[in-house]
Amino acid sequence: MSGLLVTGTSSDAGKSLVVTGLCRAWARQGVRVAPFKAQNMSNNSMVCADGAEIGRAQYLQCEAAGVEASGVHNPVLLKPGSDRQAFVVVRGKPAGRLEAGEYATGRTHLAEAAFAAYEELRASVDLVVTEGAGSPAEINLRAGDYVNMGLARRFGLPVALVGDIDRGGVLAALYGTWALLDDEDRALLRTFVINKFRGDASVLTPGLDEISRRTGLSCAGVLPWLTDVWLDSEDALSIGRWRPDGDAMSERLSVAVVRFPRTSNATDVDALAAEPGIDVHITTDLDRCREADLLVLPGSRATVDDLAWLRRQGLDAVVTERAAAGRPVLGICGGYEMLVETIEDAVESSAGTVTGLSVLAGRVTFHDEKVLARPNERWKGHDVDGYEIHHGVVDAEPTFPGGSASGSVWGTIWHGTFENDGFRRAWLTEVAAAVGSAWTPDLTAPGFRARRSAMIDALADACEASLDLDHLLELAQEAP
């Protein structure tokens, strides 16, 4: 058994990307490899086949490794409900709440759950590639840490540090991280990786050599900027960073996605952004939301609070005006709940009964028990599957997969439906017709799931070409 911890100089440095690429690269070599993340703090999650809720990134990493995703791969998931409170998921199931004051000191039971999951996983595979969270240099949180150096110390894991050169200051970030760790933690820090490099590598080499000289860390390689790669990220920093397709379709549809303060599962619109001729923008701008061909209200981890925010911004009037004019509006999960007539919530908030936007019929009632499911059905001849993660149950006549529709307003409680190519393209054709657009889908373009699989292969190709996989594997085999 062997293991490696991949951590970063900051959030969004590329930990998830590197772990995904390494899992696929080593799986290609015949290594029985599995991903692991002791704790996520994210509102982007997925329901596994066994009904467990885990982070989207770990679900994708399991796909890369060729293993069935389950709660063991991400045993603790924290879902922020406010600035000072998070909902806790342990081994895929709801497990109460965590207040801000408990974050540094009140997580002993969560640490033990994470350690037990790691021991279970490492007994079943050859290699566990573990992803850290944030930065290991968050010394204010070190005492209660069980996802970065706390995990590494518990299991003797060698640590690879990933630095994002695109954001600048990567050499200082690498050295500063090393310098802030105490001696016992620093002893486990063994190598580093540069991510998102563009340019002449010879210009960078003297700096990397100096970091190695000062710290004793080896350089495991420099990953290039990968223009056609995206990930199901857990970091809020990544929301709205979808890269344009660069396609040449002349007829286009514009999509405005409302950026809620508590957006959940923003990955739902990745499939729209990947469709040729579809331009997706994350925004709070009233004019852009008013003028777009399609307005999307995505999921929310705090439906009532985000609805109140929507009204303060004046976006409620934009939604009702669009609905009255027959201009397309889509609500997904929490966004769908906002579109109906009444919301009864004593679970996520203490608001009680709240009036919704009333552009779709129905009533939402929040229940203590969370719905976790992997439903499927057919819509106008197309297979549609998705996944459900919600406390709110909508009482409405089902006229759309996972929800209802009226005119050019659609709502679904399901996540992931637009990853179904036939359904997505047929529905977007209806959107185009509603706004008088000549856009039609390019049926020769790769499907979304095929593109995602190709993306994982591209990551693995980059890891094989740019990283010293043999060196990383030798380090991993040092783990007891």
CSV table of C-alpha atoms in Angstrom, one decimal:
chain,number,residue,atom,x,y,z
A,1,MET,CA,0.0,0.0,0.0
A,2,SER,CA,1.2,3.5,-0.8
A,3,GLY,CA,-0.1,7.1,-0.7
A,4,LEU,CA,0.6,10.6,-1.7
A,5,LEU,CA,-0.9,13.9,-0.5
A,6,VAL,CA,-1.2,16.6,-3.2
A,7,THR,CA,-1.7,20.0,-1.6
A,8,GLY,CA,-1.4,23.6,-2.8
A,9,THR,CA,0.0,27.0,-2.1
A,10,SER,CA,-3.6,28.3,-2.1
A,11,SER,CA,-7.1,27.4,-3.1
A,12,ASP,CA,-7.6,26.9,-6.8
A,13,ALA,CA,-3.9,26.2,-7.3
A,14,GLY,CA,-4.6,23.1,-9.3
A,15,LYS,CA,-4.8,20.3,-6.6
A,16,SER,CA,-7.9,18.8,-8.1
A,17,LEU,CA,-6.5,18.9,-11.6
A,18,VAL,CA,-3.2,17.2,-10.6
A,19,VAL,CA,-5.0,14.5,-8.7
A,20,THR,CA,-7.3,13.8,-11.6
A,21,GLY,CA,-4.5,13.6,-14.1
A,22,LEU,CA,-2.4,11.4,-11.8
A,23,CYS,CA,-5.3,9.0,-11.2
A,24,ARG,CA,-5.9,8.5,-14.9
A,25,ALA,CA,-2.2,8.3,-15.7
A,26,TRP,CA,-1.5,5.6,-13.1
A,27,ALA,CA,-4.7,3.7,-13.9
A,28,ARG,CA,-3.5,3.5,-17.5
A,29,GLN,CA,-0.3,1.8,-16.1
A,30,GLY,CA,-2.4,-0.8,-14.4
A,31,VAL,CA,-2.0,0.6,-10.9
A,32,ARG,CA,-5.1,0.1,-8.7
A,33,VAL,CA,-5.4,3.8,-7.8
A,34,ALA,CA,-8.1,5.7,-5.9
A,35,PRO,CA,-8.6,9.4,-5.0
A,36,PHE,CA,-9.3,10.6,-1.5
A,37,LYS,CA,-10.1,14.0,0.1
A,38,ALA,CA,-10.6,13.9,3.8
A,39,GLN,CA,-12.7,17.1,3.9
A,40,ASN,CA,-14.3,19.4,1.3
A,41,MET,CA,-15.9,22.7,1.9
A,42,SER,CA,-18.0,23.1,-1.1
A,43,ASN,CA,-21.5,23.5,-2.4
A,44,ASN,CA,-20.7,21.6,-5.6
A,45,SER,CA,-21.5,18.0,-4.9
A,46,MET,CA,-22.7,14.8,-6.5
A,47,VAL,CA,-24.8,11.8,-5.6
A,48,CYS,CA,-23.0,8.5,-6.0
A,49,ALA,CA,-24.7,5.2,-7.1
A,50,ASP,CA,-24.9,4.1,-3.5
A,51,GLY,CA,-26.7,7.3,-2.5
A,52,ALA,CA,-23.8,9.0,-0.9
A,53,GLU,CA,-23.2,12.8,-1.4
A,54,ILE,CA,-19.6,13.7,-2.1
A,55,GLY,CA,-17.7,16.6,-3.8
A,56,ARG,CA,-18.0,16.9,-7.5
A,57,ALA,CA,-14.2,16.9,-7.9
A,58,GLN,CA,-13.8,13.6,-6.1
A,59,TYR,CA,-16.6,12.1,-8.2
A,60,LEU,CA,-14.7,13.1,-11.3
A,61,GLN,CA,-11.4,11.8,-9.9
A,62,CYS,CA,-13.0,8.4,-9.3
A,63,GLU,CA,-14.0,8.4,-13.0
A,64,ALA,CA,-10.4,9.1,-13.8
A,65,ALA,CA,-9.2,6.3,-11.7
A,66,GLY,CA,-11.8,3.9,-13.0
A,67,VAL,CA,-13.4,3.2,-9.6
A,68,GLU,CA,-17.0,3.4,-8.3
A,69,ALA,CA,-17.4,6.7,-6.4
A,70,SER,CA,-18.7,6.4,-2.8
A,71,GLY,CA,-18.6,8.2,0.5
A,72,VAL,CA,-15.2,6.7,1.4
A,73,HIS,CA,-13.6,8.9,-1.2
A,74,ASN,CA,-14.7,12.1,0.4
A,75,PRO,CA,-15.8,11.2,4.0
A,76,VAL,CA,-16.4,14.8,5.2
A,77,LEU,CA,-18.2,17.4,3.1
A,78,LEU,CA,-19.0,20.8,4.6
A,79,LYS,CA,-21.6,22.8,2.7
A,80,PRO,CA,-21.6,26.5,3.7
A,81,GLY,CA,-25.1,27.8,4.6
A,82,SER,CA,-23.9,31.2,5.8
A,83,ASP,CA,-20.7,33.0,6.6
A,84,ARG,CA,-20.7,31.4,10.0
A,85,GLN,CA,-22.3,28.0,9.6
A,86,ALA,CA,-21.9,24.9,7.4
A,87,PHE,CA,-24.0,21.8,7.0
A,88,VAL,CA,-22.0,18.7,7.6
A,89,VAL,CA,-22.1,15.5,5.5
A,90,VAL,CA,-20.3,12.4,6.8
A,91,ARG,CA,-19.8,9.4,4.6
A,92,GLY,CA,-22.3,10.8,2.2
A,93,LYS,CA,-25.2,11.4,4.7
A,94,PRO,CA,-26.3,14.6,6.6
A,95,ALA,CA,-24.7,14.9,10.0
A,96,GLY,CA,-25.7,18.2,11.6
A,97,ARG,CA,-24.1,21.6,11.4
A,98,LEU,CA,-20.8,23.2,12.2
A,99,GLU,CA,-20.6,26.7,13.6
A,100,ALA,CA,-17.7,29.0,12.7
A,101,GLY,CA,-16.3,29.0,16.2
A,102,GLU,CA,-16.1,25.2,16.1
A,103,TYR,CA,-14.1,25.0,12.9
A,104,ALA,CA,-10.7,25.0,14.5
A,105,THR,CA,-11.5,23.0,17.6
A,106,GLY,CA,-14.8,21.2,17.2
A,107,ARG,CA,-14.0,18.7,14.5
A,108,THR,CA,-12.4,15.8,16.3
A,109,HIS,CA,-15.3,13.4,15.4
A,110,LEU,CA,-14.9,14.5,11.8
A,111,ALA,CA,-11.2,13.8,11.8
A,112,GLU,CA,-11.8,10.3,13.1
A,113,ALA,CA,-14.4,9.6,10.4
A,114,ALA,CA,-11.9,10.8,7.8
A,115,PHE,CA,-9.0,8.7,9.2
A,116,ALA,CA,-11.2,5.6,9.3
A,117,ALA,CA,-12.2,6.1,5.7
A,118,TYR,CA,-8.6,6.5,4.6
A,119,GLU,CA,-7.6,3.3,6.3
A,120,GLU,CA,-10.6,1.5,4.7
A,121,LEU,CA,-9.6,2.8,1.2
A,122,ARG,CA,-5.9,2.1,1.4
A,123,ALA,CA,-6.6,-1.5,2.3
A,124,SER,CA,-8.5,-2.0,-1.0
A,125,VAL,CA,-6.1,-0.4,-3.6
A,126,ASP,CA,-2.4,-0.1,-4.4
A,127,LEU,CA,-2.2,3.6,-4.3
A,128,VAL,CA,-4.3,6.4,-2.7
A,129,VAL,CA,-3.8,9.9,-4.3
A,130,THR,CA,-5.1,12.3,-1.6
A,131,GLU,CA,-6.1,15.9,-2.3
A,132,GLY,CA,-5.5,18.5,0.4
A,133,ALA,CA,-7.7,21.6,1.0
A,134,GLY,CA,-6.7,25.3,0.7
A,135,SER,CA,-3.1,25.6,1.9
A,136,PRO,CA,-1.2,23.6,4.5
A,137,ALA,CA,0.3,26.9,5.6
A,138,GLU,CA,-2.9,28.0,7.3
A,139,ILE,CA,-1.2,27.8,10.6
A,140,ASN,CA,-4.2,29.3,12.5
A,141,LEU,CA,-6.0,26.1,11.7
A,142,ARG,CA,-3.2,23.6,12.1
A,143,ALA,CA,-4.2,22.3,15.5
A,144,GLY,CA,-7.4,20.8,14.2
A,145,ASP,CA,-6.2,20.0,10.7
A,146,TYR,CA,-7.0,16.5,9.3
A,147,VAL,CA,-7.0,17.2,5.6
A,148,ASN,CA,-3.5,18.6,5.0
A,149,MET,CA,-0.5,18.0,7.2
A,150,GLY,CA,-2.6,16.5,9.9
A,151,LEU,CA,-3.6,13.7,7.5
A,152,ALA,CA,0.0,13.4,6.3
A,153,ARG,CA,1.4,13.1,9.8
A,154,ARG,CA,-1.2,10.5,10.8
A,155,PHE,CA,-0.3,8.2,7.9
A,156,GLY,CA,3.3,9.2,7.1
A,157,LEU,CA,2.3,10.5,3.6
A,158,PRO,CA,4.8,12.3,1.5
A,159,VAL,CA,3.5,15.6,0.3
A,160,ALA,CA,3.6,17.2,-3.2
A,161,LEU,CA,3.0,21.0,-3.2
A,162,VAL,CA,1.2,22.5,-6.2
A,163,GLY,CA,1.8,26.2,-7.1
A,164,ASP,CA,-0.2,28.2,-9.6
A,165,ILE,CA,2.2,30.4,-11.6
A,166,ASP,CA,-0.6,32.1,-13.5
A,167,ARG,CA,-1.6,34.1,-10.5
A,168,GLY,CA,1.9,35.4,-9.9
A,169,GLY,CA,4.3,35.0,-7.0
A,170,VAL,CA,4.6,31.3,-7.2
A,171,LEU,CA,8.2,31.1,-6.0
A,172,ALA,CA,7.4,33.2,-2.9
A,173,ALA,CA,4.3,31.0,-2.3
A,174,LEU,CA,6.3,27.8,-2.5
A,175,TYR,CA,9.0,29.1,-0.2
A,176,GLY,CA,6.6,30.7,2.2
A,177,THR,CA,4.6,27.5,2.5
A,178,TRP,CA,7.7,25.5,3.3
A,179,ALA,CA,9.0,28.2,5.7
A,180,LEU,CA,5.7,28.4,7.7
A,181,LEU,CA,5.5,24.6,8.4
A,182,ASP,CA,7.0,23.3,11.6
A,183,ASP,CA,9.9,20.9,11.4
A,184,GLU,CA,7.8,17.7,11.6
A,185,ASP,CA,5.4,18.8,9.0
A,186,ARG,CA,8.2,20.1,6.8
A,187,ALA,CA,9.9,16.7,6.8
A,188,LEU,CA,6.9,15.3,4.9
A,189,LEU,CA,7.0,18.0,2.3
A,190,ARG,CA,9.0,16.3,-0.5
A,191,THR,CA,8.4,17.8,-3.9
A,192,PHE,CA,6.6,20.6,-5.8
A,193,VAL,CA,4.8,21.0,-9.1
A,194,ILE,CA,4.3,24.2,-11.1
A,195,ASN,CA,0.8,24.5,-12.7
A,196,LYS,CA,-0.5,26.7,-15.5
A,197,PHE,CA,2.8,27.6,-17.1
A,198,ARG,CA,2.9,29.6,-20.4
A,199,GLY,CA,6.2,30.6,-22.1
A,200,ASP,CA,9.8,29.5,-22.3
A,201,ALA,CA,10.6,27.0,-19.5
A,202,SER,CA,14.3,27.9,-19.5
A,203,VAL,CA,13.4,31.3,-18.0
A,204,LEU,CA,11.7,29.6,-15.1
A,205,THR,CA,14.4,27.0,-14.4
A,206,PRO,CA,16.8,29.1,-12.4
A,207,GLY,CA,14.0,30.0,-9.9
A,208,LEU,CA,13.0,26.4,-9.5
A,209,ASP,CA,16.6,25.4,-8.9
A,210,GLU,CA,16.9,28.0,-6.2
A,211,ILE,CA,13.7,26.8,-4.5
A,212,SER,CA,15.1,23.3,-4.5
A,213,ARG,CA,18.5,24.5,-3.1
A,214,ARG,CA,16.8,26.5,-0.3
A,215,THR,CA,14.2,23.9,0.7
A,216,GLY,CA,15.6,20.6,-0.3
A,217,LEU,CA,12.4,19.9,-2.3
A,218,SER,CA,12.6,18.2,-5.7
A,219,CYS,CA,10.7,19.7,-8.6
A,220,ALA,CA,8.4,17.0,-10.0
A,221,GLY,CA,7.7,19.0,-13.1
A,222,VAL,CA,5.9,22.0,-14.8
A,223,LEU,CA,2.4,21.5,-16.1
A,224,PRO,CA,1.5,23.7,-19.1
A,225,TRP,CA,-1.5,25.9,-19.4
A,226,LEU,CA,-4.2,23.6,-20.7
A,227,THR,CA,-6.7,25.7,-22.7
A,228,ASP,CA,-9.4,23.0,-23.2
A,229,VAL,CA,-9.6,21.7,-19.7
A,230,TRP,CA,-12.1,22.4,-17.0
A,231,LEU,CA,-13.0,20.6,-13.8
A,232,ASP,CA,-16.0,20.1,-11.6
A,233,SER,CA,-14.5,22.4,-9.0
A,234,GLU,CA,-15.3,22.8,-5.3
A,235,ASP,CA,-13.7,26.3,-5.1
A,236,ALA,CA,-16.0,29.3,-5.3
A,237,LEU,CA,-13.1,31.0,-7.0
A,238,SER,CA,-13.7,28.9,-10.0
A,239,ILE,CA,-17.3,29.8,-10.6
A,240,GLY,CA,-17.7,31.7,-13.8
A,241,ARG,CA,-14.3,30.8,-15.3
A,242,TRP,CA,-15.6,28.7,-18.1
A,243,ARG,CA,-13.4,29.3,-21.1
A,244,PRO,CA,-15.1,30.3,-24.4
A,245,ASP,CA,-15.4,27.4,-26.9
A,246,GLY,CA,-13.8,29.4,-29.7
A,247,ASP,CA,-16.4,27.9,-32.1
A,248,ALA,CA,-17.2,29.7,-35.3
A,249,MET,CA,-21.0,29.3,-35.3
A,250,SER,CA,-22.6,32.5,-36.5
A,251,GLU,CA,-26.0,32.0,-34.9
A,252,ARG,CA,-25.6,32.1,-31.1
A,253,LEU,CA,-27.6,32.1,-27.9
A,254,SER,CA,-26.7,34.2,-24.9
A,255,VAL,CA,-27.2,32.8,-21.4
A,256,ALA,CA,-27.1,34.8,-18.2
A,257,VAL,CA,-26.6,32.8,-15.0
A,258,VAL,CA,-27.4,34.7,-11.9
A,259,ARG,CA,-24.5,34.7,-9.4
A,260,PHE,CA,-26.2,34.0,-6.1
A,261,PRO,CA,-24.3,34.6,-2.9
A,262,ARG,CA,-24.9,31.0,-2.0
A,263,THR,CA,-24.7,29.3,-5.4
A,264,SER,CA,-24.8,25.5,-5.2
A,265,ASN,CA,-23.8,23.1,-8.0
A,266,ALA,CA,-22.9,25.8,-10.5
A,267,THR,CA,-21.5,23.0,-12.5
A,268,ASP,CA,-25.0,22.4,-13.9
A,269,VAL,CA,-24.4,25.0,-16.6
A,270,ASP,CA,-21.0,23.7,-17.7
A,271,ALA,CA,-22.8,21.6,-20.3
A,272,LEU,CA,-24.5,24.7,-21.7
A,273,ALA,CA,-21.2,26.5,-21.8
A,274,ALA,CA,-19.6,23.6,-23.7
A,275,GLU,CA,-22.3,23.6,-26.4
A,276,PRO,CA,-21.2,25.3,-29.7
A,277,GLY,CA,-22.9,28.6,-30.2
A,278,ILE,CA,-23.9,29.1,-26.6
A,279,ASP,CA,-22.3,32.0,-24.7
A,280,VAL,CA,-22.6,31.7,-20.9
A,281,HIS,CA,-22.0,34.6,-18.5
A,282,ILE,CA,-22.1,34.6,-14.7
A,283,THR,CA,-23.6,37.9,-13.7
A,284,THR,CA,-25.6,40.1,-11.4
A,285,ASP,CA,-26.0,42.8,-14.0
A,286,LEU,CA,-29.7,43.7,-14.5
A,287,ASP,CA,-29.3,44.6,-18.2
A,288,ARG,CA,-27.5,41.5,-19.1
A,289,CYS,CA,-30.1,39.4,-17.3
A,290,ARG,CA,-32.8,41.2,-19.0
A,291,GLU,CA,-31.3,41.1,-22.5
A,292,ALA,CA,-30.0,37.5,-22.6
A,293,ASP,CA,-31.8,34.9,-24.6
A,294,LEU,CA,-32.0,32.7,-21.6
A,295,LEU,CA,-31.9,33.6,-17.9
A,296,VAL,CA,-30.8,30.8,-15.5
A,297,LEU,CA,-31.4,30.8,-11.7
A,298,PRO,CA,-29.0,28.1,-10.5
A,299,GLY,CA,-29.0,26.0,-7.4
A,300,SER,CA,-28.7,27.7,-4.0
A,301,ARG,CA,-27.7,26.4,-0.6
A,302,ALA,CA,-29.9,29.0,1.1
A,303,THR,CA,-33.0,29.4,-1.1
A,304,VAL,CA,-34.9,31.9,1.0
A,305,ASP,CA,-31.9,34.1,1.7
A,306,ASP,CA,-30.8,34.1,-1.9
A,307,LEU,CA,-34.4,35.0,-3.0
A,308,ALA,CA,-34.3,37.9,-0.6
A,309,TRP,CA,-31.0,39.0,-2.2
A,310,LEU,CA,-32.5,38.6,-5.7
A,311,ARG,CA,-35.3,41.0,-4.7
A,312,ARG,CA,-32.9,43.5,-3.2
A,313,GLN,CA,-31.0,43.6,-6.5
A,314,GLY,CA,-34.2,44.1,-8.5
A,315,LEU,CA,-33.7,40.9,-10.3
A,316,ASP,CA,-37.1,39.6,-9.3
A,317,ALA,CA,-38.7,42.2,-11.6
A,318,VAL,CA,-36.5,41.0,-14.4
A,319,VAL,CA,-37.7,37.4,-13.9
A,320,THR,CA,-41.3,38.3,-13.8
A,321,GLU,CA,-41.0,40.6,-16.8
A,322,ARG,CA,-39.3,37.9,-18.9
A,323,ALA,CA,-41.9,35.4,-17.9
A,324,ALA,CA,-44.7,37.7,-18.9
A,325,ALA,CA,-43.0,38.5,-22.3
A,326,GLY,CA,-42.4,34.8,-23.1
A,327,ARG,CA,-38.6,35.2,-22.8
A,328,PRO,CA,-37.0,32.0,-21.5
A,329,VAL,CA,-36.2,31.5,-17.8
A,330,LEU,CA,-34.8,28.3,-16.2
A,331,GLY,CA,-34.6,27.5,-12.5
A,332,ILE,CA,-32.5,24.6,-11.2
A,333,CYS,CA,-33.1,23.2,-7.7
A,334,GLY,CA,-33.0,26.3,-5.4
A,335,GLY,CA,-33.6,28.5,-8.5
A,336,TYR,CA,-36.7,26.4,-9.3
A,337,GLU,CA,-38.0,26.7,-5.8
A,338,MET,CA,-37.8,30.5,-6.1
A,339,LEU,CA,-40.0,30.4,-9.2
A,340,VAL,CA,-43.0,28.9,-7.6
A,341,GLU,CA,-45.8,30.5,-5.6
A,342,THR,CA,-44.9,29.7,-1.9
A,343,ILE,CA,-41.9,28.5,0.0
A,344,GLU,CA,-42.3,27.0,3.5
A,345,ASP,CA,-38.8,26.7,5.1
A,346,ALA,CA,-38.0,26.0,8.7
A,347,VAL,CA,-34.8,24.0,7.8
A,348,GLU,CA,-32.4,26.1,5.9
A,349,SER,CA,-33.7,29.4,7.3
A,350,SER,CA,-36.1,30.5,10.0
A,351,ALA,CA,-38.2,32.6,7.6
A,352,GLY,CA,-41.3,30.4,7.7
A,353,THR,CA,-43.7,31.0,4.8
A,354,VAL,CA,-42.3,33.2,2.0
A,355,THR,CA,-43.9,34.3,-1.3
A,356,GLY,CA,-42.0,33.0,-4.3
A,357,LEU,CA,-41.8,34.7,-7.7
A,358,SER,CA,-45.0,33.0,-8.8
A,359,VAL,CA,-44.1,32.4,-12.4
A,360,LEU,CA,-44.6,28.7,-12.0
A,361,ALA,CA,-47.4,27.0,-10.1
A,362,GLY,CA,-46.5,25.1,-6.9
A,363,ARG,CA,-45.5,25.1,-3.3
A,364,VAL,CA,-42.2,24.2,-1.7
A,365,THR,CA,-42.0,22.6,1.7
A,366,PHE,CA,-38.6,22.0,3.3
A,367,HIS,CA,-38.1,18.8,5.3
A,368,ASP,CA,-35.4,17.8,7.8
A,369,GLU,CA,-34.6,14.7,5.7
A,370,LYS,CA,-32.5,15.4,2.7
A,371,VAL,CA,-33.5,13.8,-0.6
A,372,LEU,CA,-30.5,12.1,-2.3
A,373,ALA,CA,-31.4,10.3,-5.5
A,374,ARG,CA,-30.4,9.4,-9.1
A,375,PRO,CA,-33.6,9.7,-11.1
A,376,ASN,CA,-34.3,9.3,-14.8
A,377,GLU,CA,-37.2,9.7,-17.2
A,378,ARG,CA,-37.9,10.5,-20.9
A,379,TRP,CA,-38.8,13.9,-22.3
A,380,LYS,CA,-40.1,14.3,-25.9
A,381,GLY,CA,-38.3,11.1,-26.9
A,382,HIS,CA,-35.0,11.8,-25.1
A,383,ASP,CA,-33.6,9.9,-22.1
A,384,VAL,CA,-32.9,12.3,-19.2
A,385,ASP,CA,-31.0,11.4,-16.0
A,386,GLY,CA,-29.8,13.6,-13.2
A,387,TYR,CA,-29.3,13.6,-9.4
A,388,GLU,CA,-31.2,15.2,-6.5
A,389,ILE,CA,-29.7,16.9,-3.5
A,390,HIS,CA,-32.4,19.0,-1.6
A,391,HIS,CA,-34.5,19.5,1.5
A,392,GLY,CA,-37.2,21.4,-0.4
A,393,VAL,CA,-39.9,19.3,-2.0
A,394,VAL,CA,-42.0,21.0,-4.7
A,395,ASP,CA,-45.7,20.2,-4.9
A,396,ALA,CA,-46.5,20.8,-8.6
A,397,GLU,CA,-47.8,19.0,-11.7
A,398,PRO,CA,-44.7,17.4,-13.3
A,399,THR,CA,-44.5,18.7,-16.8
A,400,PHE,CA,-40.7,18.8,-17.2
A,401,PRO,CA,-37.9,16.4,-16.1
A,402,GLY,CA,-37.7,16.9,-12.3
A,403,GLY,CA,-40.1,19.8,-12.3
A,404,SER,CA,-42.6,21.8,-14.3
A,405,ALA,CA,-42.9,24.3,-17.2
A,406,SER,CA,-45.2,27.1,-18.2
A,407,GLY,CA,-44.7,28.8,-21.5
A,408,SER,CA,-41.1,29.7,-21.7
A,409,VAL,CA,-40.4,29.2,-18.0
A,410,TRP,CA,-38.9,25.8,-16.9
A,411,GLY,CA,-38.0,24.5,-13.5
A,412,THR,CA,-36.3,21.3,-12.4
A,413,ILE,CA,-35.2,20.1,-9.0
A,414,TRP,CA,-32.7,17.7,-10.7
A,415,HIS,CA,-29.0,18.6,-11.2
A,416,GLY,CA,-27.0,17.3,-14.1
A,417,THR,CA,-29.8,17.0,-16.6
A,418,PHE,CA,-28.1,19.1,-19.3
A,419,GLU,CA,-25.2,16.6,-19.5
A,420,ASN,CA,-27.7,14.5,-21.5
A,421,ASP,CA,-26.8,15.6,-25.1
A,422,GLY,CA,-30.1,14.8,-26.8
A,423,PHE,CA,-32.2,16.4,-24.1
A,424,ARG,CA,-30.0,19.5,-23.9
A,425,ARG,CA,-29.9,20.2,-27.6
A,426,ALA,CA,-33.7,19.6,-28.0
A,427,TRP,CA,-34.4,21.9,-25.1
A,428,LEU,CA,-32.0,24.6,-26.4
A,429,THR,CA,-33.8,24.4,-29.7
A,430,GLU,CA,-37.0,25.3,-27.9
A,431,VAL,CA,-35.2,28.2,-26.2
A,432,ALA,CA,-34.0,29.4,-29.6
A,433,ALA,CA,-37.5,29.2,-31.1
A,434,ALA,CA,-38.9,31.2,-28.2
A,435,VAL,CA,-36.5,34.2,-28.9
A,436,GLY,CA,-36.7,33.9,-32.7
A,437,SER,CA,-33.1,32.7,-33.0
A,438,ALA,CA,-31.9,30.6,-36.0
A,439,TRP,CA,-29.5,28.7,-33.7
A,440,THR,CA,-29.5,25.0,-34.1
A,441,PRO,CA,-27.3,22.4,-32.4
A,442,ASP,CA,-24.2,21.1,-34.1
A,443,LEU,CA,-25.0,17.4,-34.1
A,444,THR,CA,-21.4,16.6,-35.2
A,445,ALA,CA,-19.9,18.2,-32.0
A,446,PRO,CA,-18.7,15.8,-29.3
A,447,GLY,CA,-21.2,15.2,-26.5
A,448,PHE,CA,-20.6,16.7,-23.1
A,449,ARG,CA,-19.7,13.4,-21.3
A,450,ALA,CA,-17.4,12.5,-24.2
A,451,ARG,CA,-15.7,15.8,-23.9
A,452,ARG,CA,-15.3,15.4,-20.2
A,453,SER,CA,-13.7,12.0,-20.7
A,454,ALA,CA,-11.4,13.4,-23.3
A,455,MET,CA,-10.5,16.2,-20.9
A,456,ILE,CA,-9.4,13.6,-18.3
A,457,ASP,CA,-7.3,11.9,-20.9
A,458,ALA,CA,-5.7,15.3,-21.8
A,459,LEU,CA,-4.9,15.9,-18.2
A,460,ALA,CA,-3.2,12.4,-18.0
A,461,ASP,CA,-1.3,13.1,-21.2
A,462,ALA,CA,0.0,16.3,-19.7
A,463,CYS,CA,1.0,14.6,-16.5
A,464,GLU,CA,2.8,11.9,-18.4
A,465,ALA,CA,4.6,14.4,-20.6
A,466,SER,CA,5.5,17.0,-18.0
A,467,LEU,CA,5.7,15.4,-14.6
A,468,ASP,CA,8.2,12.8,-13.3
A,469,LEU,CA,5.6,10.1,-12.5
A,470,ASP,CA,8.3,7.6,-11.6
A,471,HIS,CA,9.7,10.0,-8.9
A,472,LEU,CA,6.2,10.7,-7.6
A,473,LEU,CA,5.4,7.0,-7.4
A,474,GLU,CA,8.7,6.3,-5.6
A,475,LEU,CA,7.7,8.9,-3.0
A,476,ALA,CA,4.3,7.4,-2.6
A,477,GLN,CA,5.8,4.0,-2.0
A,478,GLU,CA,7.6,5.4,1.0
A,479,ALA,CA,4.3,5.8,2.9
A,480,PRO,CA,4.0,3.1,5.6
